[in-house]
XYZ file of C-alpha atoms in Angstrom:
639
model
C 90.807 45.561 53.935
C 92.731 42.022 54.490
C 93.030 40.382 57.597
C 96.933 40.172 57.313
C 99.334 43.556 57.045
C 102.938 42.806 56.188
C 104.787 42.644 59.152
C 107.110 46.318 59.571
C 110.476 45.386 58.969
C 113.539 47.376 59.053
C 115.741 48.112 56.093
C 118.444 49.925 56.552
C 119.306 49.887 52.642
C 115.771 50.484 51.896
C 114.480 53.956 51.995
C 110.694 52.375 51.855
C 111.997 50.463 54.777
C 113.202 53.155 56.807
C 110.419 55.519 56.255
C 107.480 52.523 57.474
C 109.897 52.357 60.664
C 109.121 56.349 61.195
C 105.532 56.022 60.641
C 104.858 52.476 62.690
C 102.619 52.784 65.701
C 102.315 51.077 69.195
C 98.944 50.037 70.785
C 96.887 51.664 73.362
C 97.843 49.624 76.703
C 94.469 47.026 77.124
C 93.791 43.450 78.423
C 95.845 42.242 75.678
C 99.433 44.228 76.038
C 98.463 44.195 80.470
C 102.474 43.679 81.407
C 102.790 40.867 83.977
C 106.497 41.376 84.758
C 108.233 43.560 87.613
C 107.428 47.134 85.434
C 104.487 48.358 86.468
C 104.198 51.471 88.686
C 101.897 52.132 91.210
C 99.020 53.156 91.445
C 98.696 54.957 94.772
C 97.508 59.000 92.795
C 94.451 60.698 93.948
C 93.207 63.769 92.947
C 95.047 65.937 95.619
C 98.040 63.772 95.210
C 97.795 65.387 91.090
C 97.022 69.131 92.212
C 100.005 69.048 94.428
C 101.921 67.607 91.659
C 100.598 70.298 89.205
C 100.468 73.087 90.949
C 104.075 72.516 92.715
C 105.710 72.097 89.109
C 103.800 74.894 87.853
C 104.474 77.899 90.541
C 107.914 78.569 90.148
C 109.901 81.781 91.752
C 109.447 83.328 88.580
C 106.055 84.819 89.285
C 107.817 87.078 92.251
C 110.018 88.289 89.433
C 108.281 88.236 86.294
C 105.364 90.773 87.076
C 107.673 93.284 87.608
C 109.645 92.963 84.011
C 105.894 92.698 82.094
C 104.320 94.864 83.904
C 107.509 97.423 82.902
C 108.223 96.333 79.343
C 104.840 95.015 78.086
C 101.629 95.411 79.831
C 101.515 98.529 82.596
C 98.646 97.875 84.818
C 96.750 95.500 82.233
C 98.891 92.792 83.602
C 96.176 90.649 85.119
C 94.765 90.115 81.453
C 98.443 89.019 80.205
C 97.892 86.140 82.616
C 94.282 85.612 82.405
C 95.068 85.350 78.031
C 98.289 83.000 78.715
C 95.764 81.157 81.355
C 93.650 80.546 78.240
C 96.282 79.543 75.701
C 97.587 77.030 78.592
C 94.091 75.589 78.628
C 93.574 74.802 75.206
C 96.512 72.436 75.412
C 94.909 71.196 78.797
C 92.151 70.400 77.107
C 94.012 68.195 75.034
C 96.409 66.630 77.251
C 93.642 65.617 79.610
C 91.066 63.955 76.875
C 94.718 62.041 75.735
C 95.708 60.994 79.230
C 92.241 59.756 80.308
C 92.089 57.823 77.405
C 95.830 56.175 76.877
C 96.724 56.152 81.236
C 100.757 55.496 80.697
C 104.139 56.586 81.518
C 105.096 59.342 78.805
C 102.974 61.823 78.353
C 103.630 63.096 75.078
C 105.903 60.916 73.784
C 103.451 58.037 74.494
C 100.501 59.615 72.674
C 102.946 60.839 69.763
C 103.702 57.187 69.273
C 100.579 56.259 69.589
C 98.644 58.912 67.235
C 101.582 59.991 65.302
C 104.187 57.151 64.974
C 107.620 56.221 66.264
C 109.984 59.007 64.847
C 107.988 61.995 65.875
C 107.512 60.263 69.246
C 110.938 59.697 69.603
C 111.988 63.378 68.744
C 109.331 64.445 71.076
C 110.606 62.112 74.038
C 113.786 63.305 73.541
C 113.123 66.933 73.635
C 111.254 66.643 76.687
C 114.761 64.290 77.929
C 116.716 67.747 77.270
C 113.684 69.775 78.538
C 113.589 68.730 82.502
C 117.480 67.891 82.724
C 118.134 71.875 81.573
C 114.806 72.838 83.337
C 115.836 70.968 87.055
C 119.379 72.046 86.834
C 118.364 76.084 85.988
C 116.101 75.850 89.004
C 118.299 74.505 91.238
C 120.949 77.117 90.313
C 118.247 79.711 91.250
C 117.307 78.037 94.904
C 120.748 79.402 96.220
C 120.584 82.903 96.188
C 117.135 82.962 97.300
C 118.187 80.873 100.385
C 121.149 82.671 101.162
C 118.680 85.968 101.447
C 117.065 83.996 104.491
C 120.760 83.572 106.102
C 121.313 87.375 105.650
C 123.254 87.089 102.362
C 125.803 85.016 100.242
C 128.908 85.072 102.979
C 126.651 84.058 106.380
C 126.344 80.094 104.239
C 128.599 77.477 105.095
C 131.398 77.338 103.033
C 131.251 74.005 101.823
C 127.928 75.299 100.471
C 128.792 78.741 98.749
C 129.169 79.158 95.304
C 133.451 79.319 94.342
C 134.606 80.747 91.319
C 137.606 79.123 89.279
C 139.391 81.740 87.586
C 141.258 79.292 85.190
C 138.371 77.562 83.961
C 136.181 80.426 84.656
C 133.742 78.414 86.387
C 131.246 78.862 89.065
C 130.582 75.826 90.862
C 127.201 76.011 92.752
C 127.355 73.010 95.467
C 124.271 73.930 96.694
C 122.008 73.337 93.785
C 124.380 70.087 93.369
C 123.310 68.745 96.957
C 119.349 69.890 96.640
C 118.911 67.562 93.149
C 120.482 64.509 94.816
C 118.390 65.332 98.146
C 115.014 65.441 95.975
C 116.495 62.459 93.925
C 116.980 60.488 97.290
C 113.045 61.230 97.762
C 111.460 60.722 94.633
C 112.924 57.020 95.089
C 111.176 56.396 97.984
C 107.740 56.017 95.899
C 105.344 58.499 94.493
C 102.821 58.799 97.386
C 105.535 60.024 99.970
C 107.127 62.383 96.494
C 103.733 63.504 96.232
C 103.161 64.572 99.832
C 106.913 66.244 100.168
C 105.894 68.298 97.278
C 102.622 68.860 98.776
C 104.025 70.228 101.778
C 106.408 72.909 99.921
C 103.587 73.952 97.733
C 101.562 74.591 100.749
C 104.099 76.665 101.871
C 104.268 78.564 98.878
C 100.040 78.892 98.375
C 100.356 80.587 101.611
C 103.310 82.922 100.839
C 101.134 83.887 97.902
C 98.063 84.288 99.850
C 99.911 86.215 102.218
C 100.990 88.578 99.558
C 97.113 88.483 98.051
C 95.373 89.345 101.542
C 98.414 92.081 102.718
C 98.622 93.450 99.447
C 94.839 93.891 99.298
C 94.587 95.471 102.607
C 97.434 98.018 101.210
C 95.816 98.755 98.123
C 92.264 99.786 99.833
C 94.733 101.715 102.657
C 96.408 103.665 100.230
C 94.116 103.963 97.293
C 95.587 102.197 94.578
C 98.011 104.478 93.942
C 98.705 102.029 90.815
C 95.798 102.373 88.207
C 95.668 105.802 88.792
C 98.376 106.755 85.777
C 97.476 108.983 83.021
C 98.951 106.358 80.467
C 95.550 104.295 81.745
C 95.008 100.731 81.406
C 96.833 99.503 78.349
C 99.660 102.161 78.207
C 101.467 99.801 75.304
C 98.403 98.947 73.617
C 96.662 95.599 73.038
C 99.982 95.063 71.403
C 101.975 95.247 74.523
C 99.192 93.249 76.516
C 99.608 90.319 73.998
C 103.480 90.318 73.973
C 103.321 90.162 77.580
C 101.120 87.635 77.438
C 103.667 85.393 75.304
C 105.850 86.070 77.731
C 103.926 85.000 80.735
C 102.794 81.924 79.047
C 105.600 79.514 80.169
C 104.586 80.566 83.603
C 101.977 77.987 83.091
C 104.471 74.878 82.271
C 104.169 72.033 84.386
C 100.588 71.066 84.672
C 101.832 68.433 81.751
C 103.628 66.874 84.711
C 100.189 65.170 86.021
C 100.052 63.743 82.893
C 103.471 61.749 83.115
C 102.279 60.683 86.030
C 99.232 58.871 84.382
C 100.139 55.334 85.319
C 100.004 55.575 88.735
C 97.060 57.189 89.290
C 94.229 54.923 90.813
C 91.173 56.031 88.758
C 92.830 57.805 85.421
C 89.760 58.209 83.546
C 88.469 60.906 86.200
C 91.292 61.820 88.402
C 93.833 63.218 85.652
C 91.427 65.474 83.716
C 90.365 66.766 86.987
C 93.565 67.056 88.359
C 94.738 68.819 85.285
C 92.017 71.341 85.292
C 92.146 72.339 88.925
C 95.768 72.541 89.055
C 95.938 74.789 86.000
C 92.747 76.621 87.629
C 94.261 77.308 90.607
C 97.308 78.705 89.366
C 95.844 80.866 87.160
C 93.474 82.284 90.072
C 96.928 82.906 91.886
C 98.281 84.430 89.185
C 95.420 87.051 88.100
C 94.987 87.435 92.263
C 98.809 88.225 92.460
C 99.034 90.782 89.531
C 95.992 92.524 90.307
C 97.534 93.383 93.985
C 101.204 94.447 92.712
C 99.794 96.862 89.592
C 97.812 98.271 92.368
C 100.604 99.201 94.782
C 103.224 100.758 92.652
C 102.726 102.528 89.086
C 104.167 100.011 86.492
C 107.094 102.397 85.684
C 108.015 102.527 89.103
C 108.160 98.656 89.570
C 111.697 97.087 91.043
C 112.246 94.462 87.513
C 114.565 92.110 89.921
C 111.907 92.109 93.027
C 108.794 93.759 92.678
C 106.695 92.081 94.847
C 109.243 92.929 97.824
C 109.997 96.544 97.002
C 105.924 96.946 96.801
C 105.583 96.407 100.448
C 108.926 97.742 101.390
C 107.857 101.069 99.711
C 104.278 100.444 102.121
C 106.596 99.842 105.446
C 106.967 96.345 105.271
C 110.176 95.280 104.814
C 109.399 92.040 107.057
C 107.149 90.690 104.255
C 110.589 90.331 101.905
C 111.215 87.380 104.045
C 107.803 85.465 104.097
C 107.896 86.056 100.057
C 111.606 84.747 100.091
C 110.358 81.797 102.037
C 107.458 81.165 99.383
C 110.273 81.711 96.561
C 112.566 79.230 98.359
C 109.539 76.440 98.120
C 108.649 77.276 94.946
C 111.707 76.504 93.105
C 112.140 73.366 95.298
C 108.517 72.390 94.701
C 109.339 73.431 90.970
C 112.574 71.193 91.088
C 110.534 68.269 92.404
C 107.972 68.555 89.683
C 111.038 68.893 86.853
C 113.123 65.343 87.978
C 109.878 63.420 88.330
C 108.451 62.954 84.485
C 111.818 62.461 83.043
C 112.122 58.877 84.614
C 108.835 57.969 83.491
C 109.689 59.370 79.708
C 113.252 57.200 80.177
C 111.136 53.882 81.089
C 108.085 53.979 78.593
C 111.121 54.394 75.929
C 113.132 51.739 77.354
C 109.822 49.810 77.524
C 109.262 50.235 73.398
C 112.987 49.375 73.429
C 114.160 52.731 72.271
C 116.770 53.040 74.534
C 118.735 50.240 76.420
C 116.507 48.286 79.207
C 118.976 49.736 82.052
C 116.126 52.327 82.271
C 113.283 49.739 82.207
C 113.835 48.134 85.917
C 111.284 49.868 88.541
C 112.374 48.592 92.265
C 109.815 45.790 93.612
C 109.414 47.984 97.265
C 108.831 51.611 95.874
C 107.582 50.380 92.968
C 109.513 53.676 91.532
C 111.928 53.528 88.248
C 114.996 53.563 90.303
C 117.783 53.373 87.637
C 116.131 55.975 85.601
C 115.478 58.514 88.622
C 119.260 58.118 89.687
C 120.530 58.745 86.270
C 118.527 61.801 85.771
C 119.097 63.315 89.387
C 122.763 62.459 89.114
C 123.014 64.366 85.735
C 121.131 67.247 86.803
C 123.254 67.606 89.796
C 126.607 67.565 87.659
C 125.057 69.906 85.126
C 124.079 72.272 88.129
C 127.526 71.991 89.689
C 129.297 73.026 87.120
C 127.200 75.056 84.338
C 125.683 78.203 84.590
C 122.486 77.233 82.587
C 120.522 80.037 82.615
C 121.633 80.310 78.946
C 120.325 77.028 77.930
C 116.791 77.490 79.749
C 115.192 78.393 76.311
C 115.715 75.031 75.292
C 113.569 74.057 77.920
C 110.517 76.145 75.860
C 111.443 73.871 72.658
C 110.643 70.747 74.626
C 107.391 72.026 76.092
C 106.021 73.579 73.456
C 106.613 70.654 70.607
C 105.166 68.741 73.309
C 101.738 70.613 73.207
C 101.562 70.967 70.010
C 101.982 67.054 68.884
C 99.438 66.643 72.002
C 96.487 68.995 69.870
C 97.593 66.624 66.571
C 97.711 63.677 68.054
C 94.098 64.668 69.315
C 92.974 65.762 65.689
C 94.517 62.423 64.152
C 92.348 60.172 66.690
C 88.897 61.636 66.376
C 89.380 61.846 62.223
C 91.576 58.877 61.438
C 92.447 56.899 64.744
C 94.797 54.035 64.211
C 92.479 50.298 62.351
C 95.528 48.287 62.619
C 97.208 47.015 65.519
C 100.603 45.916 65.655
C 100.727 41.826 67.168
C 103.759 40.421 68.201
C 105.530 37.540 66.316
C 104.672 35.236 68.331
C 101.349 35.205 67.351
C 102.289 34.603 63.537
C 100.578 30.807 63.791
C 96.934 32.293 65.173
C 97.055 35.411 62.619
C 97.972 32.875 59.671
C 95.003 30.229 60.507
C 92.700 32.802 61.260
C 93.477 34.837 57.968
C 92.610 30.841 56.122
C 89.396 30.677 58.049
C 88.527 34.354 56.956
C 89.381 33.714 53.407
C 87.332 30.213 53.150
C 84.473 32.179 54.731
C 84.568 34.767 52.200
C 84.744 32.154 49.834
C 81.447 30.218 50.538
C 79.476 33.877 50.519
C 81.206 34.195 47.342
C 78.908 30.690 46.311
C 83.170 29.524 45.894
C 83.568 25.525 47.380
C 86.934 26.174 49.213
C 87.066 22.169 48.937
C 87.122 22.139 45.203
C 90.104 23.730 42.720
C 89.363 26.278 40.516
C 88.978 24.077 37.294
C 86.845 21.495 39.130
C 82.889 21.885 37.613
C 80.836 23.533 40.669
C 76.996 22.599 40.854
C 74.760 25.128 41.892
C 73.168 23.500 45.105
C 70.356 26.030 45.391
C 67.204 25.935 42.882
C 66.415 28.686 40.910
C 63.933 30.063 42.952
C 67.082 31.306 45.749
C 68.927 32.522 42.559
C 67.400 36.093 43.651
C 68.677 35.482 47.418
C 72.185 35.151 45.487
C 71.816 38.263 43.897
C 70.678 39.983 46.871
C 73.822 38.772 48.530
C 76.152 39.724 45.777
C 74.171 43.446 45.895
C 74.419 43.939 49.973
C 78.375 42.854 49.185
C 78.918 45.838 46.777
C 77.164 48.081 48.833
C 79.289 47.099 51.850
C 82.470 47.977 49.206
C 80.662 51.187 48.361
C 80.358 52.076 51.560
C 84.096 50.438 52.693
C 85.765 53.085 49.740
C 83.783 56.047 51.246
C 85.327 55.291 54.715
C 88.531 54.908 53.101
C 88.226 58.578 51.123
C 87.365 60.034 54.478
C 90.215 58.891 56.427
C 92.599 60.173 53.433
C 90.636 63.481 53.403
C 91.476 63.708 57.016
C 94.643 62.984 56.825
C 95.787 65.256 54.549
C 93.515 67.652 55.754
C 95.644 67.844 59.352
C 98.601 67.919 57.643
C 98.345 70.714 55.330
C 96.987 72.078 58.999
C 99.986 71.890 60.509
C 101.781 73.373 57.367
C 99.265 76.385 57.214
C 100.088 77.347 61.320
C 104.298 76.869 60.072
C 103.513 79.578 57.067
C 101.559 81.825 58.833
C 103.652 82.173 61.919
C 106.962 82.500 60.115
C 105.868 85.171 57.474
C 104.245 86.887 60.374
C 107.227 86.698 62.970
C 109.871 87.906 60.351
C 110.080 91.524 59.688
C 112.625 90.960 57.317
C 110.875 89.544 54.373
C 109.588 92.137 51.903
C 105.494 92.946 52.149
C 104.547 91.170 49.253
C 106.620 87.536 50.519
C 104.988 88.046 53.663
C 101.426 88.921 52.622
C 101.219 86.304 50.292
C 102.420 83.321 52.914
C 100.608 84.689 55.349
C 97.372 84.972 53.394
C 98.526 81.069 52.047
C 99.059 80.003 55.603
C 95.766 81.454 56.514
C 93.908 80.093 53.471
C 94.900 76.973 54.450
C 93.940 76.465 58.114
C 90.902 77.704 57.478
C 90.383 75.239 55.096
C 91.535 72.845 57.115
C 88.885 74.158 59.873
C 86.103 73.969 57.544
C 86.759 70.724 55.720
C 87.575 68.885 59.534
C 84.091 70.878 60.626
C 82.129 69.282 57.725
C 83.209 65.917 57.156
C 82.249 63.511 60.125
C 84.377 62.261 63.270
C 85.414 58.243 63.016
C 83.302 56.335 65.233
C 86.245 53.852 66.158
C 87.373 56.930 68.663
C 84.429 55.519 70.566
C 86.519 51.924 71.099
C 89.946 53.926 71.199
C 92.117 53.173 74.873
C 90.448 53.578 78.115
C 86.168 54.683 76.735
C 84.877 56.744 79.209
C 87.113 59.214 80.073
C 87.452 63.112 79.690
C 86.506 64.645 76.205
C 88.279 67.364 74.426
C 85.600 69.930 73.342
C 85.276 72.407 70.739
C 87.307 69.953 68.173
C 88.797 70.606 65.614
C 88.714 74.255 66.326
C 90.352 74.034 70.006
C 93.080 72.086 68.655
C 93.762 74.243 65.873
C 93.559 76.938 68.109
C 96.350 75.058 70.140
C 98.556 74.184 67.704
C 98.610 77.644 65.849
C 99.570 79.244 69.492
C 102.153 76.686 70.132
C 103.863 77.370 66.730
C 103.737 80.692 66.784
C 105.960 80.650 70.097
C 107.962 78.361 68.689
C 108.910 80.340 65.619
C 109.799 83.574 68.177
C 112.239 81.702 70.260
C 115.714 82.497 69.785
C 118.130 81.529 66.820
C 120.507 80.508 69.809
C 118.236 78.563 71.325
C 116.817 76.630 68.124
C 120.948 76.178 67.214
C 121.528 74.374 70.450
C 118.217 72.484 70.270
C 119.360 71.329 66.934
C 122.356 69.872 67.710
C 120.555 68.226 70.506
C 118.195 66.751 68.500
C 120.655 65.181 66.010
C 122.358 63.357 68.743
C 119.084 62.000 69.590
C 118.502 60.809 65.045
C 122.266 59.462 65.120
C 121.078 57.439 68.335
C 117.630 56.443 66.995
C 119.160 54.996 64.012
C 122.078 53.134 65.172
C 120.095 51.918 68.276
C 116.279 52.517 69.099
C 115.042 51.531 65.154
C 117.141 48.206 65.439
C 115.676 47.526 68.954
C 111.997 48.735 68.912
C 109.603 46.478 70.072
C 107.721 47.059 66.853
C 110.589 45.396 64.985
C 108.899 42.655 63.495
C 105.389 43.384 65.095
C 102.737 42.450 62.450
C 99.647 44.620 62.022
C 96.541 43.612 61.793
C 93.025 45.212 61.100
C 91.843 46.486 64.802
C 88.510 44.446 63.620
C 89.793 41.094 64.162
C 92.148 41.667 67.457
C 90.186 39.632 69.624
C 89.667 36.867 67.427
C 93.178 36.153 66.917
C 93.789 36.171 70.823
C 91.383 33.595 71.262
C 91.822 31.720 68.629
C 95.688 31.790 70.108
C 94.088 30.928 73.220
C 95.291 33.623 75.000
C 93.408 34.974 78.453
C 91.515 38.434 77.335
């Protein structure tokens, strides 16, 4: 491999061009890309700061509604292993979002290990699916804060006026003021700084924990007074089959979304390499515990078929005597959504600056204030949007397209985790500036290559050349010459492995597509779907097999941050992971994908006529990872 890679240019009339500004990739933040201007964020995360963040995002309202509908439709009293299998599909992508965030500590999340692992135009489609996921995602859950609240004020007419929701008639309209007023109020505090964000949504998920605790330890103390009236059905314990429990189980899966949020928050935690994977785990832990705790109770109280779809967990204990607990649930679905909405505005400034900082979108979004040390301009322009979108729209149809984000998400997370323990990135992109250092270092590798070569660098090629050793060292030369072609030998081996690999993941990722779609439409004929699905099949578990035999790189050893969390059970886990996430993708609806598409070619028209032509990568030059240090100090640069 040479010292020197040509430098990625664009060409917008060249289709080689274009294509080599798709595939280009950024470096891992180090000593040598450390920013010294006024962008940094900071670091002020601990470990509790991280639960609170995960487990606020994650616990929505829609566990006090969702066991009921499951539990009805899909599952019967076998709910508690819907969530305990979603828990487990939810922590395969853990897995992999907490090996990539110890590892590569930056604002982004996905989008920054996309563009890392994967290169710049799947990390821009990710970044801006995950734009369109928490704008839909924080509007839809600030819609649903206001009849919730207006329970605890005795119903929609006791609120304020300037408060209630009014209906235009003309425009056929509902304007929702409230939800309009709560984004810009959580705006107003995410700008204060991430510690005091952190704590606010610390307090309202403490508030919820309890409400769910209360509902645990009541419910409990119901079930043991009256039996358990709910597992004692004659349908028993899976009264829709294992098929049922496994659609439910789909369905409760994006009850887990949001634990990805302590990964955008990766920057600004104080010690990333242990904080984030164990922030990640608990959080997702914890909310699983909840959840299984939760459902367990409920299905206990009330036969399945008897369960309220809209509130079950209130019409349980109203149906015990309790009507008081509606309120003390209402208050733990009141801070859960607002917890929720905190946890749904705060990546989407982070995603906004790391792709202003690659210079994929304009550097409005780049400027983080010097006091909070928060991305000010990009937390205004996303709370300000939200709260115009949740003013005016009814967006409850467009939350799907908050599952098209998420899930793409995870599943370039469980690539991106395949591509850096097979083929990790060997050349790093330098900028221009060092173009003096890379060219005299590249002459000082080639004269050295020379003289083992027995070449005189000094001399021209016609010029007679003496041999200055006897004849006894004439062996030594040899020996040289044979250690040489063994280091080729052994160079070309490396190189076949890394294109094994390579190809290996991708057909991976084309096996999960196959398998999923023949599987998730009915409407082909037996034999098209039998034969993709047994192609699909054949080849992930090639893919398993080959990935299982052929060894892992050893340069993931020097890859970002060493020392951090490690992903185990590779490559099966990821596999596992992206096969899961693909499969939900294929069964979302055409609606949903028909909205999402038109999204995402907004985001293409944008990337060409404005983040290719402005990417920091723009006329980076790569070099082999080998000789990065070299060059910086031969540039005299501080490592």
């Amino acid at each position: 491999m040479g010292v020197l890679v040509d430098s990625q240019k664009e060409g917008f009339g060249s289709s080689w061009g274009g294509l080599k500004n798709l595939v280009r990739r950024k470096q891992v933040d180090c000593a040598h890309t450390k920013r010294l201007d006024n962008h940094q964020l900071a670091k002020e995360l601990t470990i509790p700061h991280l639960i609170a963040v995960g487990v606020g995002s994650t616990i929505g309202a829609g566990v006090y509604i969702l066991v009921g509908a499951v539990a009805r439709d899909h599952s019967g009293p076998a709910l508690t292993m819907c969530f305990l299998i979603a828990g487990i599909a939810a922590a395969l992508s853990a897995f992999c979002y907490a090996e990539l965030a110890s590892l590569c500590p930056s604002a982004g999340s996905a989008y920054h290990y996309s563009y890392i692992c994967v290169g710049e135009g799947v990390a821009w489609l990710v970044g801006w699916a995950l734009i369109l996921e928490y704008t839909i995602g924080g509007s839809a859950v600030a819609r649903g804060i206001f009849p919730n609240l207006a329970l605890l004020f005795g119903g929609e007419n006791s609120l304020p006026t300037f408060l209630a929701r009014q209906h235009f008639p003309g425009l056929d309209v509902m304007v929702d003021p409230c939800a309009a007023a709560l984004v810009l109020i959580v705006t107003g505090f995410l700008c204060l700084g991430i510690k005091e964000s952190a704590l606010a949504q610390g307090i309202a998920t403490a508030v919820n924990v309890f409400a769910m605790l209360f509902v645990i330890i009541a419910g409990g103390y119901l079930g043991f007074k009256t039996g358990w009236t709910g597992y004692e059905v004659p349908t028993g314990y899976f009264p829709f089959g294992v098929d049922g429990m496994l659609a439910g189980s789909a369905t409760v899966f994006f009850s887990y979304i949001g634990f990805d949020t302590v990964a955008s928050t990766a920057e600004e935690a104080k010690n990333p390499k242990r904080d984030l994977p164990l922030g990640i785990a608990l959080s997702l832990s914890i909310c699983c515990c909840l959840y299984m705790l939760v459902s367990i109770v409920i299905v206990g109280l009330v036969p399945y078929y008897a369960m309220d779809p809209d509130t079950p967990i209130s019409s349980a204990f109203a149906s015990n005597g309790m009507q008081w607990a509606a309120y003390i649930i209402t208050v733990g679905a009141v801070t859960a959504l607002i917890s929720t909405l905190m946890g749904s505005i705060l990546p989407q400034p982070r995603i906004l600056m790391a792709m202003a900082r690659d210079g994929l979108l304009p550097s409005f979004f780049l400027d983080v204030n010097k006091h909070t040390q928060v991305p000010v301009n990009s937390t205004l322009a996303t709370g300000i949007v939200a709260s115009i979108l949740a003013f005016f729209m009814d967006v409850s149809q467009l939350a799907g397209m908050v599952s098209v984000g998420t899930l793409l998400a995870f599943t370039m997370v469980a690539v991106s985790v395949l591509i850096l323990r097979y083929v990790p990135p060997d050349e790093v992109p330098l900028p221009l500036s060092l173009q003096e250092s890379i060219d005299s270092y590249k002459l000082r590798h080639n004269s050295d290559a020379q003289m083992i070569n027995g070449e005189n660098p000094a001399k021209s090629p016609g010029d007679p050349c003496l041999p200055l050793l006897g004849e006894k060292n004439v062996a030594v030369d040899c020996t040289v010459v044979e250690k040489l072609e063994a280091l080729s030998s052994c160079t070309l081996d490396e190189e076949n492995r890394r294109k094994i690999a390579g190809w290996t993941i991708m057909l991976i990722c084309v096996g999960a597509f196959m398998l999923t779609f023949a599987a998730s439409n009915l409407w082909f004929s037996s034999l098209i779907r039998f034969t993709l699905c047994g192609a699909g099949g054949l080849l992930l578990l090639s893919g398993l097999v080959i990935l299982t035999c052929i060894d892992q790189d050893d340069e993931r050893h020097n890859f970002g941050h060493a020392g951090g969390f490690i992903c185990p059970f590779v490559p099966l886990l990821p596999i596992s992971c992206i096969l899961i996430n693909v499969y939900l993708l294929i069964n979302l609806e055409v609606a949903t994908w028909v909205r999402v598409s038109v999204w995402l070619m907004v985001g293409v028209l944008i990337y060409i006529f404005y983040g290719r032509r402005h990417s920091s990568l723009l006329n980076a030059i790569y070099v082999p990872k080998a000789h990065v240090d070299e060059i910086y100090r031969s540039s005299g640069a501080i490592l």
